[in-house]
Amino acid sequence: MRKSILVGVCLAALAPSAISTGAQAQNVEGRVGKLESEMRAVQRKVFPGGAGQMLQPEVRAPQSEQGPGPGSPATSALADVNQRVTSLEQQMTSLTEQIEQNQNRTRQLQDAFDNYRRSNDGRVKMLEAGPAPIAAGGPVESDDTSSSPARPSTRPETASRPAAAPAPTKVSVEKPSTGDPAEDEYMYGYRLWSAKQYPQAEAQLKKVVAEYPKSKRASYAQNLLGRAYLDEGKPSLASMAFYDNYKKMPDGERAPDSLLYLGQALTKLNKPADACKVYDELNDVYGAKMAAAMKGQVAAGRAAAKCK
C-alpha cells in the first residue's frame, strides 16, 4: 500500500514537467513554422519565378544508435527543433543581406547611368539641332578685284572635289498583314531595320512600344530600337534605349540582350568601368537563364572593356 502511494506521488511530481516540456515543444514548433513561412517568402523575393532555386535548410538530424535510456528526459526532439530554429534564423539573415546587396548594386548602376545620361543630354541636343548659323557680321567675300590678286574662275577645292556618289536606292519594304496588329507592326520595323533604313525603323519601333506596351513584342521593339541606333553610329541614343528596356521591362524576353548591348554601347563611348558594371548586373540577374552563345558574348564584351 505504501509503495502504491509513493508511485502516485512520483507520477504527480513528474506530470507538470511533462506538460511544461510539451508546451515548450509546441511553442518552438510554432516558431519554426513561422520562420519557414517567412523564409519561403524571402526566397521568392530573391528568386522570382522559382525555377527550383529554393534553399534547403542545412540541418541534419543527429544520428544516434541508441535512444535515451529508461528514466532519461526525452529532450532530443526539442533540441533538434531548437537547432532548426537557429539554422532558419541564420539563413534569414543571409538572405536579407543578399537582398540588400542586390538592391545596392542596382541602385549604384542606376545612379551611374543617370549621371551619364544627364552629362550627355546637352551634347545630344546640340547634335540634333545641327550647326549654328553664321553671324550677320561675319566675313563676306568681296567682289572688288582691284586690290586683290586675280582669282581663278573655279575654286580649287571645287575643281578637285570628286563628284558625289549617287544616293542609294531605298528598297521597298512590305508591311505584313497577319491579323495580329502588334506582331505586324513589329515585323514591319524589323524589316526596315534589316533593310538598313534606320530612321524609318526607329520611328516604327517607337510606335510599337507606345501603342502595344503590354505585348511581348514591346521588349523586342525597344531592344531593336537600341540596335538601330547602334548600327547607325549613335551609341549615346542606343545606350538610353537599351537601359530603358531593362529598367521598364526587366521581365521582357529581350531585357538580357539589352544589358549585353548596353555594355557594348558604353564601351564604344569610352566608359569601360560602366560597361563592366553592366556585365556584372547581367550575370547576377540573368546568369542562370543565359544561353551558351550569350555567355560567350558577355566574355568577349568583358575582354573588350578590360574588366577584372
XYZ file of C-alpha atoms in Angstrom, residues 243-251:
9
model
C 18.741 50.891 -70.413
C 15.063 51.869 -70.715
C 14.213 48.342 -71.869
C 15.960 46.771 -68.865
C 14.584 49.299 -66.376
C 10.963 49.367 -67.591
C 10.594 45.746 -68.769
C 13.062 43.653 -66.719
C 10.967 40.517 -67.286
